[in-house]
Coordinates of N, CA and C in Angstrom, one line a residue:
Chain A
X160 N -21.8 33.2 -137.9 CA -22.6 34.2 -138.6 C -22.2 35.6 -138.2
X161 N -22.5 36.5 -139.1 CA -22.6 38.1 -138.6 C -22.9 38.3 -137.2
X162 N -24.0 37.4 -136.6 CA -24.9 37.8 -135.6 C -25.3 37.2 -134.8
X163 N -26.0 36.6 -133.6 CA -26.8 36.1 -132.9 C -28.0 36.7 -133.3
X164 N -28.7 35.0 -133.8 CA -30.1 34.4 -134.1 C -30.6 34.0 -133.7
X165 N -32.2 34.3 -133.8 CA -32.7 33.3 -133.2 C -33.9 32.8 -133.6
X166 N -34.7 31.5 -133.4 CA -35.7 30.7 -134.3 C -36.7 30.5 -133.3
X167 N -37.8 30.4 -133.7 CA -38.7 31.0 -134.6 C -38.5 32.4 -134.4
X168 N -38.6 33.6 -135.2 CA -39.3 34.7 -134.8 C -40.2 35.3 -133.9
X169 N -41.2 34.2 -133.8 CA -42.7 34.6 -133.5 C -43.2 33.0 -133.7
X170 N -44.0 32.9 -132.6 CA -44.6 31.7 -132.1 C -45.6 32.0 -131.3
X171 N -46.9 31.6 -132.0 CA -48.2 31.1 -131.2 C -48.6 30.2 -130.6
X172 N -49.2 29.6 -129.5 CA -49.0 28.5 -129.1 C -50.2 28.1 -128.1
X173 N -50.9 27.2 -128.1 CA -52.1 27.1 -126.7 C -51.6 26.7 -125.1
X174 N -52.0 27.3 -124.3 CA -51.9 27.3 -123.3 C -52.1 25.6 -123.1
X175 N -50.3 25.2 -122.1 CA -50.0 23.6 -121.8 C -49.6 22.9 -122.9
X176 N -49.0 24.0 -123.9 CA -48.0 22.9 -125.0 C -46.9 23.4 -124.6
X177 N -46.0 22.3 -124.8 CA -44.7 22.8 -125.2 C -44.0 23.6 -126.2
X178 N -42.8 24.2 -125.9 CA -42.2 25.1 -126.7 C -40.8 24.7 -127.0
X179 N -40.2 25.4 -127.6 CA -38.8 25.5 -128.0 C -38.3 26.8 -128.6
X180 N -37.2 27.2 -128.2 CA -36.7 28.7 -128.9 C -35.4 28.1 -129.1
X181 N -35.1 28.3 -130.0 CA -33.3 28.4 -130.8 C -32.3 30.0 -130.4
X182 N -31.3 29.5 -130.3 CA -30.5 30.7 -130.4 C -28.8 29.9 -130.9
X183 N -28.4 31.0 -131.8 CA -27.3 30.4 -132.6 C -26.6 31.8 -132.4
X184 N -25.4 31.9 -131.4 CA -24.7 32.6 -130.5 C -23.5 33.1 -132.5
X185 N -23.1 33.9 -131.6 CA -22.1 34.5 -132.8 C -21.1 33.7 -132.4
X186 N -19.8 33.4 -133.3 CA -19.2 32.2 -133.4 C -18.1 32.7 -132.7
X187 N -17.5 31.7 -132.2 CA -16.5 31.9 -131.0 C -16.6 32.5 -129.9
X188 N -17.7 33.1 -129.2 CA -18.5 33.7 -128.6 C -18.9 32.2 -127.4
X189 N -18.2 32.3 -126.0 CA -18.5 31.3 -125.2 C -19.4 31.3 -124.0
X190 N -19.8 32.3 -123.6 CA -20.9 33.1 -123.2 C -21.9 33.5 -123.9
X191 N -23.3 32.7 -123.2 CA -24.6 32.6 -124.1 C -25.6 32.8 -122.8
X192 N -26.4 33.7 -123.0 CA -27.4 34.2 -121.5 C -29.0 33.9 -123.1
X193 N -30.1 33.8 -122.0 CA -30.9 33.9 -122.2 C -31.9 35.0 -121.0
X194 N -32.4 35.9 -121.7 CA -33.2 37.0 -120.9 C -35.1 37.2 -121.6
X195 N -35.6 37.2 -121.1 CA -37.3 37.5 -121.1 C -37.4 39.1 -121.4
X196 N -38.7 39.2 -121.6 CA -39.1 41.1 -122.3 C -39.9 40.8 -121.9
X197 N -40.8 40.9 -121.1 CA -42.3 41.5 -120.9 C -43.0 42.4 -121.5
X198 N -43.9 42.5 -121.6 CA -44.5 44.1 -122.4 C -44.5 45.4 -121.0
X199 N -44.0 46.2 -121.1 CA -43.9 47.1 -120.3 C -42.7 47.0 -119.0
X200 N -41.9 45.8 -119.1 CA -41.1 45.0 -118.6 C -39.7 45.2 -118.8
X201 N -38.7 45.6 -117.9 CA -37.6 45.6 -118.3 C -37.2 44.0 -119.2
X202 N -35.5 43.6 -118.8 CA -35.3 42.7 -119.4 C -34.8 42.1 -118.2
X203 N -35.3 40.4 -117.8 CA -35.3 39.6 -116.8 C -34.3 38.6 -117.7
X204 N -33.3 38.5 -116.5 CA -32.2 37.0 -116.8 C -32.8 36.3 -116.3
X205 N -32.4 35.0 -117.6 CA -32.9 33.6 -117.5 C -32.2 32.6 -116.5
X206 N -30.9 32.7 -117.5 CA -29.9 31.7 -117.7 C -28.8 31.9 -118.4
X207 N -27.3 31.9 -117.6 CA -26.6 31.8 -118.9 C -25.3 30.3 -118.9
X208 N -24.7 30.2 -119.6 CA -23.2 29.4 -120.7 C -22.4 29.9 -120.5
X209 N -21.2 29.5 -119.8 CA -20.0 30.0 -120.0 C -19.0 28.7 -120.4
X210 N -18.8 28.6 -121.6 CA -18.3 27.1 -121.7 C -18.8 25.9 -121.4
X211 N -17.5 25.0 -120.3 CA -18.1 24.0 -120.6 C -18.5 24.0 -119.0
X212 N -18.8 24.8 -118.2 CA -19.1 25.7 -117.1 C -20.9 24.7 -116.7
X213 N -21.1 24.8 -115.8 CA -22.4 24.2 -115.2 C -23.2 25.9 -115.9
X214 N -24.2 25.6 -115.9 CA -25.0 27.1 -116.4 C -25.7 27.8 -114.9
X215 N -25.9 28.7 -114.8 CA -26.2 29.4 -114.2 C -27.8 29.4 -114.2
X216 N -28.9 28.4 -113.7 CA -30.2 28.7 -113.8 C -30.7 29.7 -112.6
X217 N -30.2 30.5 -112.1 CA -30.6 31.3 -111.1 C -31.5 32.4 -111.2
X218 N -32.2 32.4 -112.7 CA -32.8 33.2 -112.9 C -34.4 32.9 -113.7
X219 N -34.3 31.1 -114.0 CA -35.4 30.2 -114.3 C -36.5 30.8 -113.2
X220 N -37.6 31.2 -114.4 CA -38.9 31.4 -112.9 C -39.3 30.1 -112.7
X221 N -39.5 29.1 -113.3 CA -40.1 27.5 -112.9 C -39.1 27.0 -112.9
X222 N -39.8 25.5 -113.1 CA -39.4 24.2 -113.2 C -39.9 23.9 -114.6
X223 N -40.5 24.8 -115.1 CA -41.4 24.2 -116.2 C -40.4 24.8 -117.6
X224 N -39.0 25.9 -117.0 CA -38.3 26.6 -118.1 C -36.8 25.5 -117.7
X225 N -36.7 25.3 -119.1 CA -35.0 24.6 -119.0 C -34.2 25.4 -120.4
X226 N -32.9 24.8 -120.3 CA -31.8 25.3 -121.2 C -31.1 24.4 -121.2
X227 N -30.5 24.2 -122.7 CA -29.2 23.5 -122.7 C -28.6 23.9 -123.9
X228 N -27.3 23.7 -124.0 CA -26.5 24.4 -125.0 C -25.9 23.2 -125.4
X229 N -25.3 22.7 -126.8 CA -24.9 21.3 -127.6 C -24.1 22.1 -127.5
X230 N -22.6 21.1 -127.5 CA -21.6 21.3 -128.4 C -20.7 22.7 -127.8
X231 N -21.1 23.1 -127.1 CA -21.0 24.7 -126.8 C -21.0 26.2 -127.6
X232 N -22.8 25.7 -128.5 CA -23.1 26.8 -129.6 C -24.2 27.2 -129.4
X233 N -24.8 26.3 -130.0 CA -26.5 26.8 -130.8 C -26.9 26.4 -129.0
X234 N -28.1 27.2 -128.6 CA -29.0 26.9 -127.1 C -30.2 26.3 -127.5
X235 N -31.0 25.5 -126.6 CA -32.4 25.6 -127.0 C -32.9 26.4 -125.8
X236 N -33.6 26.8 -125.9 CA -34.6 27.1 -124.4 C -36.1 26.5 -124.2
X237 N -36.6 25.6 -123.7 CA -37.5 24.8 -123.5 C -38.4 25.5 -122.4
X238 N -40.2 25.3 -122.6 CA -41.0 26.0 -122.0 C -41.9 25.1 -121.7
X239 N -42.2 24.1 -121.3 CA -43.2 22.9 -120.6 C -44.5 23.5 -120.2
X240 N -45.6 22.8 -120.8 CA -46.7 23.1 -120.1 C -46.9 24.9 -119.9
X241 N -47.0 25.6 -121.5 CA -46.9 26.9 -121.2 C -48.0 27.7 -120.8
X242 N -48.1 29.0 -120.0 CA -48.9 29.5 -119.2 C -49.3 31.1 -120.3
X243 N -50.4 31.5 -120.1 CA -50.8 32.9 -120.2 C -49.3 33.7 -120.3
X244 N -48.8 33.7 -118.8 CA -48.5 34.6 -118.5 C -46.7 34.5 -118.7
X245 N -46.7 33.5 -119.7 CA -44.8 33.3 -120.1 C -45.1 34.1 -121.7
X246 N -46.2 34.7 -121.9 CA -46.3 35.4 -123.2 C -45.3 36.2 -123.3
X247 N -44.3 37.0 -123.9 CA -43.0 37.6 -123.5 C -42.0 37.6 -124.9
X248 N -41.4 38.5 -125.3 CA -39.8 38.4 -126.0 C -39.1 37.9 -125.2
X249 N -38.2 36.5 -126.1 CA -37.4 36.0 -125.5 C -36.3 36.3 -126.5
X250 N -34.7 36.8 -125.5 CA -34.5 37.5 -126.1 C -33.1 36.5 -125.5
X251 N -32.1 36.5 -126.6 CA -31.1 35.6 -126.2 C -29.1 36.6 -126.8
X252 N -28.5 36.2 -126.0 CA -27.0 37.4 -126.0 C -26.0 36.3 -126.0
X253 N -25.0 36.8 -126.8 CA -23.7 36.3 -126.3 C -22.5 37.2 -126.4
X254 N -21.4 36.5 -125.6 CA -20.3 37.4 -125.6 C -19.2 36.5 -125.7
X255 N -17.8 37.1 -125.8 CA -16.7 36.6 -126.0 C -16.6 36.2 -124.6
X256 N -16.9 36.7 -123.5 CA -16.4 35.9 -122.3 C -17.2 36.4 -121.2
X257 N -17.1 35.8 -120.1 CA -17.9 36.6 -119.2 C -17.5 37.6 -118.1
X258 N -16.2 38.1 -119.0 CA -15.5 39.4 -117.7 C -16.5 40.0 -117.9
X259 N -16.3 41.1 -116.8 CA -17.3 42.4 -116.8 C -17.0 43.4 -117.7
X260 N -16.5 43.2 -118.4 CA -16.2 44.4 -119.6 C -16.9 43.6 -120.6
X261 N -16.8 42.7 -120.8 CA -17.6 41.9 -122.4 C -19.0 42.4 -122.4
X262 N -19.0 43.0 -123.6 CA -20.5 43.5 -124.6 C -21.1 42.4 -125.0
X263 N -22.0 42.0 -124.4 CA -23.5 41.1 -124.8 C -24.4 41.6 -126.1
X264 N -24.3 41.0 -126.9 CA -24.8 41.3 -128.4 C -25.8 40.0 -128.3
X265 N -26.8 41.0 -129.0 CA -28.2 40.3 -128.6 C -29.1 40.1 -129.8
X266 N -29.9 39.1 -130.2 CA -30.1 38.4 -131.2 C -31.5 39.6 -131.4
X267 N -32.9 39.1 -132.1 CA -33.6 39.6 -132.6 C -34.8 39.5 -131.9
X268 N -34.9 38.3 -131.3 CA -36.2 37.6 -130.0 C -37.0 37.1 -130.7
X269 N -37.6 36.5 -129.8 CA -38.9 35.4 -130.5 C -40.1 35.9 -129.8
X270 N -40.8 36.2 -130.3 CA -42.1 36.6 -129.8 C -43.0 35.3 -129.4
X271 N -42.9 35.2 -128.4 CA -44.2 34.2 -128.0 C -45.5 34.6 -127.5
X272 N -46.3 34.2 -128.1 CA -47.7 34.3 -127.8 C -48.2 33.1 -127.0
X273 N -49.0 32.7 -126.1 CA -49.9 31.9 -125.3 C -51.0 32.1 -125.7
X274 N -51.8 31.5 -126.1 CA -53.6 31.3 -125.9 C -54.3 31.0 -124.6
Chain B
X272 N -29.4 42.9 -103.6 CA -28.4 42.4 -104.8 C -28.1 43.2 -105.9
X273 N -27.7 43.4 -106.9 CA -27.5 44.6 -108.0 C -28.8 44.6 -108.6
X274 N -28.9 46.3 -109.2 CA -30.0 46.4 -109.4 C -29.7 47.7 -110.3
X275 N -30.8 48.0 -111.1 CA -30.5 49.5 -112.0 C -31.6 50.4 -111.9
X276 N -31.4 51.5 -111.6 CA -32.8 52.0 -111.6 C -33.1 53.3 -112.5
X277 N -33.6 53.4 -113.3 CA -33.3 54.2 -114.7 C -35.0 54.9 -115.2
X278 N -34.6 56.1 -115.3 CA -36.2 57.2 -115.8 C -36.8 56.7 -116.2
X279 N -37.8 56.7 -115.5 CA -39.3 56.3 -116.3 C -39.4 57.4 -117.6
X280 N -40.3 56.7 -118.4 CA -40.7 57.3 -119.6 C -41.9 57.6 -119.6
X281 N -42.8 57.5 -120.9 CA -41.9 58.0 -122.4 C -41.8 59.4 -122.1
X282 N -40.3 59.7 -122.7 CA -40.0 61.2 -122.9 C -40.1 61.1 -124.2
X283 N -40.7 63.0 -124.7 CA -40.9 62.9 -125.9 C -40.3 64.2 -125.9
X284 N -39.4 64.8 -127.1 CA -38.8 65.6 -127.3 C -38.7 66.3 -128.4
X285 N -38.9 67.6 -128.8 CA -38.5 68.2 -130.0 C -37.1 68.2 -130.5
X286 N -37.2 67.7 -131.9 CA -36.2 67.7 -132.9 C -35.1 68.6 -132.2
X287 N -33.6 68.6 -132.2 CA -32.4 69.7 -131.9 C -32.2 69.7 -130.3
X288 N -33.5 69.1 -129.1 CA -33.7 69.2 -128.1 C -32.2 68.3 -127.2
X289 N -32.2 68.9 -126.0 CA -31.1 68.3 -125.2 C -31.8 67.0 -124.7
X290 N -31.1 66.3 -124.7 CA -32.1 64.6 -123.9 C -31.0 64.3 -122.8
X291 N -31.6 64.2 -122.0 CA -31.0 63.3 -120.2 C -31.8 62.3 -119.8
X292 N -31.0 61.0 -119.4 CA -32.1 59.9 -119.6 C -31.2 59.6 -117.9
X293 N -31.8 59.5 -116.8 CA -31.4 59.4 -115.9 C -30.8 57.5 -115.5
X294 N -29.8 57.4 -114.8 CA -29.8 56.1 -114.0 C -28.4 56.1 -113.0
X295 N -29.3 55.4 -112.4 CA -28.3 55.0 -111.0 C -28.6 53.7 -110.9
X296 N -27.7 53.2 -110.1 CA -27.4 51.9 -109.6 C -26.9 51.5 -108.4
X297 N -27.0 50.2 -107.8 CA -26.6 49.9 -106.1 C -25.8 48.5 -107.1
X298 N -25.1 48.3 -106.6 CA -23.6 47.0 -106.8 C -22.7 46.9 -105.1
X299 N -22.5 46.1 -105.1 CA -21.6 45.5 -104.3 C -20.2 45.2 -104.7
X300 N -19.9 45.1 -105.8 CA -18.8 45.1 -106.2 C -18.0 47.0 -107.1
X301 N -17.4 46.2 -108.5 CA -17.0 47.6 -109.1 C -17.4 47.0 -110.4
X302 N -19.0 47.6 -111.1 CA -19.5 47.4 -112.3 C -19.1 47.6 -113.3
X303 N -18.7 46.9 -114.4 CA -19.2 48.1 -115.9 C -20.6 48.5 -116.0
X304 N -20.3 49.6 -116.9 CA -21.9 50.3 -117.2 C -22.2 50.2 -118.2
X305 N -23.6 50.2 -119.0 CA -24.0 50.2 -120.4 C -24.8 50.9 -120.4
X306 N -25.1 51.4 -122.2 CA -26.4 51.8 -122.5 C -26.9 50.8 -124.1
X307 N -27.6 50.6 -123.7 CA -28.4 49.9 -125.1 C -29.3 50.5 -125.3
X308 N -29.6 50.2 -127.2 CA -30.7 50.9 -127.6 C -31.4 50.1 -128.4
X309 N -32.9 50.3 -128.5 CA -33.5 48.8 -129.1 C -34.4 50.1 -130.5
X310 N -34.0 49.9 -131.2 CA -35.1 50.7 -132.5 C -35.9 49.8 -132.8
X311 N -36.9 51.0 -133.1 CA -38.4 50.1 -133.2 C -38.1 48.9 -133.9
X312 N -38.9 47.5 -133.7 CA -38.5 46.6 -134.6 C -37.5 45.8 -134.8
X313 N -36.5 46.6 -134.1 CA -35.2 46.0 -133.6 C -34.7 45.1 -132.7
X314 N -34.0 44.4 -132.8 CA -33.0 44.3 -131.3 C -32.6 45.0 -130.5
X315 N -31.9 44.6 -129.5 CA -31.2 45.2 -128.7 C -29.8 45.5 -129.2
X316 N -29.0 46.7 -129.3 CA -28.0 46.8 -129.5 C -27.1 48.1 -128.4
X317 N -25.8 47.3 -128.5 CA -24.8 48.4 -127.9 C -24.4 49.8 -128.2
X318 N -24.9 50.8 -127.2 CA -24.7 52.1 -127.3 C -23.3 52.7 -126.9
X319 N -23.2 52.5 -125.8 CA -22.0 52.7 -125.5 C -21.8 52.3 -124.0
X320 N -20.7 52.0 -123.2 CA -20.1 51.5 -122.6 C -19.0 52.3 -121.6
X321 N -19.4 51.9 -119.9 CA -17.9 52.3 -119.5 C -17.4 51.5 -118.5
X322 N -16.2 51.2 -118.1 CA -15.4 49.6 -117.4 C -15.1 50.0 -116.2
X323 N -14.7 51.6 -116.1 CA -14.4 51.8 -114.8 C -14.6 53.3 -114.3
X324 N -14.6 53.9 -113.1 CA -15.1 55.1 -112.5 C -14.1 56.6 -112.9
X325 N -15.1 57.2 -113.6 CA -14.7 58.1 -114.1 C -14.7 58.1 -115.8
X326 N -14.6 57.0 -116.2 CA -14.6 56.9 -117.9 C -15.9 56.9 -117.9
X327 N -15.8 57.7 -119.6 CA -17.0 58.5 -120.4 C -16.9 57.5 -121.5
X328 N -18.4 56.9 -121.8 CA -18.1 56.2 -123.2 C -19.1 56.9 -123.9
X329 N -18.8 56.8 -124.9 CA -19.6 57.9 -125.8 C -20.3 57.1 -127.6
X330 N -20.6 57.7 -128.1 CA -21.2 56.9 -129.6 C -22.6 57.7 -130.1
X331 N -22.1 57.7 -131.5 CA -23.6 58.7 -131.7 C -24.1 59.8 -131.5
X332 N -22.9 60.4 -131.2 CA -23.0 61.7 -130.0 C -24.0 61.9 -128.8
X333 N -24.1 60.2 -128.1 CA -24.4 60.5 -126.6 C -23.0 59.8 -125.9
X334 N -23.4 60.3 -124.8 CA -22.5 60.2 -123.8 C -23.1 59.8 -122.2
X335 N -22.1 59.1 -121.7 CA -22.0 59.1 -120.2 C -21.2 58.8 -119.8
X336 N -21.4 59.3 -118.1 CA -20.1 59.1 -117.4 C -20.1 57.9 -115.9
X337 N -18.9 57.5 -116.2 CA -19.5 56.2 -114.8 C -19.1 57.6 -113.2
X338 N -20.1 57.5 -113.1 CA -20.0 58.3 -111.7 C -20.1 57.3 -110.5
X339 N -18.9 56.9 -109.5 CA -18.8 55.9 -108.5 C -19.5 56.4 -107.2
X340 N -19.6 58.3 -107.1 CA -19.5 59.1 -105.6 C -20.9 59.3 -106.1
X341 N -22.0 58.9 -107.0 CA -23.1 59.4 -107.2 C -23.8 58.4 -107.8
X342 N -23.0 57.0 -108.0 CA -23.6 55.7 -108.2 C -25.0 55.8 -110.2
X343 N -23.8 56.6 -110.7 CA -25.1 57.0 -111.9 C -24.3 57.1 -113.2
X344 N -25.1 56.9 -114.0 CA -24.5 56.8 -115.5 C -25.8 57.1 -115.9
X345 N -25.9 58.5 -116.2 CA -26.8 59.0 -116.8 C -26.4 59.6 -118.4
X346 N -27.3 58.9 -119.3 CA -27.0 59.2 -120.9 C -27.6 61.0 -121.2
X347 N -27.0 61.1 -122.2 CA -27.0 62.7 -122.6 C -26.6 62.5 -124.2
X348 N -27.2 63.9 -124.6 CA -27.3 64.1 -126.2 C -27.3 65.7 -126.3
X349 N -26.3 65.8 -127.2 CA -27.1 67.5 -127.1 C -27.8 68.5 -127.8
X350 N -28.2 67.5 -128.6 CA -29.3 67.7 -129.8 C -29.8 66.7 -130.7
X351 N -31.1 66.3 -130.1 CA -31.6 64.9 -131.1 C -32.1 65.1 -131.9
X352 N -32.2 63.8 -132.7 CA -32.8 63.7 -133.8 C -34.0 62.9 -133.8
X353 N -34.7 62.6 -134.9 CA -36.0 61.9 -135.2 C -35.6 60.7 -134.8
X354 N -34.7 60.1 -135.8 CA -33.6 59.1 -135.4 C -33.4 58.3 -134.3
X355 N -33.1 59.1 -133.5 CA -33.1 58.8 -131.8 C -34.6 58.0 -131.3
X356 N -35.4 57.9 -131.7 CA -36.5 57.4 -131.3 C -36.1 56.1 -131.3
X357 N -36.5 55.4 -129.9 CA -36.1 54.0 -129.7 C -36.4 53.8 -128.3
X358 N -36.0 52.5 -127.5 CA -36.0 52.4 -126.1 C -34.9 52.2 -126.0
X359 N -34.2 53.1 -124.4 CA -32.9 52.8 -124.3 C -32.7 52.1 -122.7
X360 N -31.7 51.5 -122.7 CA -31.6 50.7 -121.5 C -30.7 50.8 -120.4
X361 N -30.2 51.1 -119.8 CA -29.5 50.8 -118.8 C -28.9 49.8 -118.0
X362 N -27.6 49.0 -118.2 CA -27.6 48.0 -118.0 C -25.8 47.6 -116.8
X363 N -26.0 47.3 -115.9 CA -24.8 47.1 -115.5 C -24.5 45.4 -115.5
X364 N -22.9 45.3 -115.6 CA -22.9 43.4 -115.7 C -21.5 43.3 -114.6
X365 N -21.1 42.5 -113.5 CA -20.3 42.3 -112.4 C -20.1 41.5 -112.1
X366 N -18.2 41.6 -111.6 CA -18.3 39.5 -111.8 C -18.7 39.1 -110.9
X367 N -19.1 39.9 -109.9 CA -19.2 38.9 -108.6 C -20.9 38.7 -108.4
X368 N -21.3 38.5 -109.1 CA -22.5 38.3 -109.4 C -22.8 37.5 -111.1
X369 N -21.3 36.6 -111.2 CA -21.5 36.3 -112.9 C -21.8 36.9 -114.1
X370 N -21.4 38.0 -113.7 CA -21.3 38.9 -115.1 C -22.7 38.7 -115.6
X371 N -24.1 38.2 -115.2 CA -25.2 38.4 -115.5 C -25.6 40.1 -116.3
X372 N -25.9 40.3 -116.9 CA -26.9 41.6 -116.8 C -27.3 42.0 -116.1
X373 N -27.9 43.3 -115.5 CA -29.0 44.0 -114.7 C -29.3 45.0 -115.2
X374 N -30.6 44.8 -115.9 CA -31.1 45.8 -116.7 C -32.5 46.7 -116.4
X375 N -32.0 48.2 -116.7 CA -33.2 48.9 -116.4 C -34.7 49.0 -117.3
X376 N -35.5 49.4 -116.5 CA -36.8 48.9 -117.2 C -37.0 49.5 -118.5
X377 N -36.2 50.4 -118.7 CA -36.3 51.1 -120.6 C -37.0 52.1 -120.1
X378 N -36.5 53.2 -121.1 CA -36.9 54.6 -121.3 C -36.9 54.8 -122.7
X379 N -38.5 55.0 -123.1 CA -39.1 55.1 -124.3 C -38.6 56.6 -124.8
X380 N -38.2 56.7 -126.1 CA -38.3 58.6 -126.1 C -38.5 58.3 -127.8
X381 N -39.3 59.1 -127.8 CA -39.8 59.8 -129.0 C -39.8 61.7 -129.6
X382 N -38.8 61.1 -130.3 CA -38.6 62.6 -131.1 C -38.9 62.9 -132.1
X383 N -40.1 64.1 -131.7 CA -40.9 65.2 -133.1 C -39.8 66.1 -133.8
X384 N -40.2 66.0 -135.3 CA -40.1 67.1 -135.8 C -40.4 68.6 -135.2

């Protein structure tokens, strides 16, 4: 596609359900990070994809947040048992590679809400 | 570990006004630099960019410069617009730290007529 997407937009949800966020990376693009927005909050790394690379969870605040990437494209990001306080833009990038010059182009975010 | 540390906000500015949006950084390695800008409503998108010490990247008519002896890449404009209204970011990414992001907490600016 044009762009990195991502699904749902916006998601409400009761405190201790599970979740799911989509992200569909721009194509050929092998580097895929997932990052959080807080309200008033810079932007916190998740996780990222580099191929077919082990991922980098060094930036999971739980046990209760996972990721995985199919195929080496579309991500899910998974939220277990969610809390008040994972309410947040989830905001998901990718890039052509992971040198330090590659520009991270960033999807639209999903608003999640908690009850 | 790497970290960005970038003007608090909200700056609010008159239309034609000069804008300086401050940031420095601590790295252990040799960073690229960014600026992103998120318009209301928007995403995050690429402002402009610099790879190594001393390059100016520029777009939109702002600018910055990777400064290595002063650890700062501070954005500049020299006359804004309404336009400009958005949050802008700060962000450096380094391999020795996996090319992760490290992004500053956003500086809001809002420009009047």
């Amino acid at each position: 596609g044009a762009g990195v997407s991502q699904s749902p937009s916006n998601k409400v949800t009761e405190k201790g359900k599970d979740v799911e966020l989509r992200c569909d990376p721009i194509s050929g693009h092998t580097a895929l990070y997932w990052y959080r927005q807080s309200l008033g909050q810079g932007l916190e790394f998740l996780i990222y994809f580099q191929g077919n690379s082990a991922p980098d969870k060094s930036g999971l605040p739980s046990d209760r947040f996972s990721a995985e990437r199919t195929g080496g494209s579309v991500s899910t990001l998974t939220i277990q048992r969610t809390q008040q306080e994972d309410s947040a833009v989830y905001l998901c990038a990718s890039s052509l590679g992971t040198g330090e010059k590659e520009t991270q182009y960033f999807g639209p975010g999903t608003r999640l809400l908690v009850l | 570990g790497d970290s960005v540390t970038q003007m608090e906000g909200p700056v609010t500015l008159s239309e034609e006004a000069f804008l300086t949006i401050n940031c420095t950084y601590t790295a252990t390695g040799y960073p690229s630099l960014f600026w992103y800008v998120q318009y209301p409503g928007e995403g995050l998108q690429l402002l402009l960019k610099a790879t190594k010490a001393d390059d100016k990247g520029s777009n939109k008519g702002f600018e910055a410069t990777y400064r290595k002896e002063t650890t700062s890449f501070h954005l500049e404009k020299g006359s804004v617009q309404v336009s400009d209204s958005a949050v802008y970011f700060c962000a450096l990414s380094a391999s020795n730290t996996g090319n992760q992001f490290y992004f500053g907490t956003g500086t809001s600016l809002t420009v009047i007529p």
